[in-house]
Amino acid sequence: MKTEKTSLREVFEAEESPLLRFAHGILGRREVAEDIVQEAFLRLHSHWEEVANPRAWLFRTVRNLALNHLRDHKREVSSEESPEWAIEAGPTDQLARMEAAGAVRMLIAELSTDDRTLLLLKYGEDLKYEQISKQTGLSVGNVGYKLHHLLKGLGASLRRMGVEGPEG
């Protein structure tokens, strides 16, 4: 039985939001992420007949476009705030949370491209280890090992910077 290939519209409807989250996680700027995702879909349209797995192709294209953008626009500062910081807390608590978020972003930006990608696939896209393994070519065990050590390293770096957990 021959399976019918999904339409570009169906792929767009299914993948636009996850791609925007993925691109935003890499770039930290919503408007740039939107441009990158739009460019990826335009490129997919041009290569539609050649692409066997549109989802994987799109994620790889968005990743490459985002990394190219970062390379070409080094150290642009984002003024965008994440909505999760808009919780009702005192100004001191909000400032501490914003500083912690900034420290995390800075540490993540200093990671290698492959390490950042692993974190974004796991926590930005909420993918399971098996899904990450398929996208990266790493074994499932290696994905878990790398993520464990990345988080352990980030935690140690945050503690060295004086960023404490919620308990103080």
CSV table of C-alpha atoms in Angstrom, one decimal:
chain,number,residue,atom,x,y,z
A,1,MET,CA,0.0,0.0,0.0
A,2,LYS,CA,1.4,3.4,-1.0
A,3,THR,CA,1.2,6.1,1.7
A,4,GLU,CA,0.4,9.6,0.6
A,5,LYS,CA,2.9,12.3,1.5
A,6,THR,CA,1.5,15.0,3.7
A,7,SER,CA,0.9,18.4,2.2
A,8,LEU,CA,3.1,21.4,2.9
A,9,ARG,CA,0.2,23.1,4.6
A,10,GLU,CA,-0.2,20.1,7.0
A,11,VAL,CA,3.5,20.2,7.8
A,12,PHE,CA,3.3,24.0,8.4
A,13,GLU,CA,0.3,23.6,10.7
A,14,ALA,CA,1.9,20.8,12.7
A,15,GLU,CA,5.5,22.1,12.9
A,16,GLU,CA,5.4,25.9,12.9
A,17,SER,CA,4.9,26.3,16.7
A,18,PRO,CA,7.6,23.7,17.7
A,19,LEU,CA,10.0,25.2,15.2
A,20,LEU,CA,9.4,28.7,16.6
A,21,ARG,CA,10.1,27.5,20.1
A,22,PHE,CA,13.2,25.7,18.9
A,23,ALA,CA,14.5,28.8,17.0
A,24,HIS,CA,13.6,31.1,19.9
A,25,GLY,CA,15.5,28.8,22.3
A,26,ILE,CA,18.6,29.2,20.1
A,27,LEU,CA,18.3,32.9,19.4
A,28,GLY,CA,16.4,34.3,22.4
A,29,ARG,CA,14.6,36.8,20.1
A,30,ARG,CA,11.1,36.1,18.9
A,31,GLU,CA,11.1,38.3,15.8
A,32,VAL,CA,14.4,36.7,14.5
A,33,ALA,CA,13.0,33.2,15.3
A,34,GLU,CA,9.9,34.0,13.2
A,35,ASP,CA,12.1,35.1,10.3
A,36,ILE,CA,14.2,32.0,10.5
A,37,VAL,CA,11.2,29.7,10.5
A,38,GLN,CA,9.7,31.5,7.6
A,39,GLU,CA,12.9,31.2,5.7
A,40,ALA,CA,13.0,27.5,6.5
A,41,PHE,CA,9.5,26.9,5.1
A,42,LEU,CA,10.3,28.9,2.0
A,43,ARG,CA,13.3,26.6,1.4
A,44,LEU,CA,11.2,23.5,2.1
A,45,HIS,CA,8.8,24.7,-0.5
A,46,SER,CA,11.6,25.0,-3.0
A,47,HIS,CA,12.8,21.5,-2.2
A,48,TRP,CA,9.5,19.8,-1.5
A,49,GLU,CA,9.8,17.0,-4.0
A,50,GLU,CA,13.3,16.0,-2.7
A,51,VAL,CA,12.6,16.0,1.0
A,52,ALA,CA,11.6,12.6,2.4
A,53,ASN,CA,11.2,13.7,6.1
A,54,PRO,CA,10.0,17.3,6.2
A,55,ARG,CA,10.1,17.6,10.0
A,56,ALA,CA,13.7,16.5,10.4
A,57,TRP,CA,14.7,18.6,7.4
A,58,LEU,CA,13.0,21.7,8.9
A,59,PHE,CA,14.6,21.3,12.3
A,60,ARG,CA,18.0,20.9,10.7
A,61,THR,CA,17.4,23.9,8.5
A,62,VAL,CA,16.2,26.1,11.3
A,63,ARG,CA,19.1,25.0,13.4
A,64,ASN,CA,21.6,25.9,10.7
A,65,LEU,CA,19.9,29.2,9.9
A,66,ALA,CA,19.8,30.1,13.5
A,67,LEU,CA,23.4,29.3,14.1
A,68,ASN,CA,24.4,31.2,11.0
A,69,HIS,CA,22.5,34.2,12.3
A,70,LEU,CA,24.2,33.9,15.7
A,71,ARG,CA,27.6,33.7,14.0
A,72,ASP,CA,26.8,36.7,11.8
A,73,HIS,CA,25.3,38.8,14.6
A,74,LYS,CA,27.5,38.0,17.5
A,75,ARG,CA,26.6,39.3,20.9
A,76,GLU,CA,23.3,41.0,20.1
A,77,VAL,CA,21.4,41.6,23.3
A,78,SER,CA,17.8,40.5,23.7
A,79,SER,CA,15.4,42.7,25.6
A,80,GLU,CA,12.6,40.2,25.4
A,81,GLU,CA,11.3,38.9,28.7
A,82,SER,CA,10.0,35.4,29.2
A,83,PRO,CA,6.4,35.3,30.3
A,84,GLU,CA,7.2,32.9,33.2
A,85,TRP,CA,9.0,35.8,35.0
A,86,ALA,CA,5.7,37.8,35.1
A,87,ILE,CA,4.6,35.9,38.3
A,88,GLU,CA,3.4,37.9,41.2
A,89,ALA,CA,6.5,38.4,43.4
A,90,GLY,CA,8.2,41.3,45.0
A,91,PRO,CA,10.7,43.4,43.0
A,92,THR,CA,13.6,41.7,44.7
A,93,ASP,CA,12.4,38.2,43.9
A,94,GLN,CA,11.7,39.2,40.3
A,95,LEU,CA,15.1,40.8,39.9
A,96,ALA,CA,16.8,37.6,41.3
A,97,ARG,CA,14.9,35.4,39.0
A,98,MET,CA,15.7,37.6,36.0
A,99,GLU,CA,19.4,37.6,37.0
A,100,ALA,CA,19.3,33.8,37.3
A,101,ALA,CA,17.7,33.5,33.9
A,102,GLY,CA,20.3,35.8,32.4
A,103,ALA,CA,23.1,33.7,33.9
A,104,VAL,CA,21.6,30.5,32.5
A,105,ARG,CA,21.3,32.0,29.1
A,106,MET,CA,24.8,33.2,29.2
A,107,LEU,CA,26.1,29.8,30.3
A,108,ILE,CA,24.1,28.1,27.6
A,109,ALA,CA,25.4,30.5,24.9
A,110,GLU,CA,28.9,29.5,25.9
A,111,LEU,CA,28.3,25.8,25.3
A,112,SER,CA,29.2,24.1,22.1
A,113,THR,CA,26.6,24.0,19.3
A,114,ASP,CA,26.0,20.3,19.8
A,115,ASP,CA,25.5,20.7,23.6
A,116,ARG,CA,23.1,23.6,23.1
A,117,THR,CA,21.2,21.6,20.5
A,118,LEU,CA,20.8,18.7,23.0
A,119,LEU,CA,19.4,21.0,25.6
A,120,LEU,CA,17.0,22.7,23.2
A,121,LEU,CA,15.7,19.4,21.9
A,122,LYS,CA,15.2,18.1,25.4
A,123,TYR,CA,13.9,21.2,27.2
A,124,GLY,CA,12.8,23.5,24.3
A,125,GLU,CA,11.1,20.8,22.3
A,126,ASP,CA,10.4,18.4,25.2
A,127,LEU,CA,11.6,15.4,23.1
A,128,LYS,CA,12.3,12.0,24.6
A,129,TYR,CA,15.8,10.6,24.5
A,130,GLU,CA,14.9,8.2,21.7
A,131,GLN,CA,13.6,11.1,19.6
A,132,ILE,CA,16.7,13.1,20.3
A,133,SER,CA,18.8,10.1,19.4
A,134,LYS,CA,17.2,9.9,16.0
A,135,GLN,CA,17.7,13.6,15.3
A,136,THR,CA,21.3,13.8,16.4
A,137,GLY,CA,22.6,10.3,15.5
A,138,LEU,CA,23.8,9.8,19.1
A,139,SER,CA,22.8,6.6,20.9
A,140,VAL,CA,20.0,6.9,23.5
A,141,GLY,CA,22.5,6.2,26.3
A,142,ASN,CA,24.9,8.8,25.0
A,143,VAL,CA,22.0,11.4,24.9
A,144,GLY,CA,21.2,10.7,28.6
A,145,TYR,CA,24.8,10.7,29.6
A,146,LYS,CA,25.6,14.0,27.8
A,147,LEU,CA,22.4,15.7,29.2
A,148,HIS,CA,23.2,14.6,32.7
A,149,HIS,CA,26.7,16.0,32.6
A,150,LEU,CA,25.6,19.2,30.9
A,151,LEU,CA,23.0,19.9,33.6
A,152,LYS,CA,25.5,19.0,36.3
A,153,GLY,CA,28.0,21.4,34.8
A,154,LEU,CA,25.5,24.2,34.4
A,155,GLY,CA,24.4,23.7,38.1
A,156,ALA,CA,28.0,23.9,39.3
A,157,SER,CA,28.6,27.0,37.2
A,158,LEU,CA,25.5,28.7,38.6
A,159,ARG,CA,26.6,27.9,42.1
A,160,ARG,CA,30.1,29.3,41.4
A,161,MET,CA,28.3,32.5,40.2
A,162,GLY,CA,26.4,32.7,43.4
A,163,VAL,CA,23.0,31.7,41.9
A,164,GLU,CA,21.1,29.7,44.5
A,165,GLY,CA,18.2,27.4,44.1
A,166,PRO,CA,14.6,28.2,45.2
A,167,GLU,CA,15.4,27.1,48.8
A,168,GLY,CA,18.1,29.7,49.1
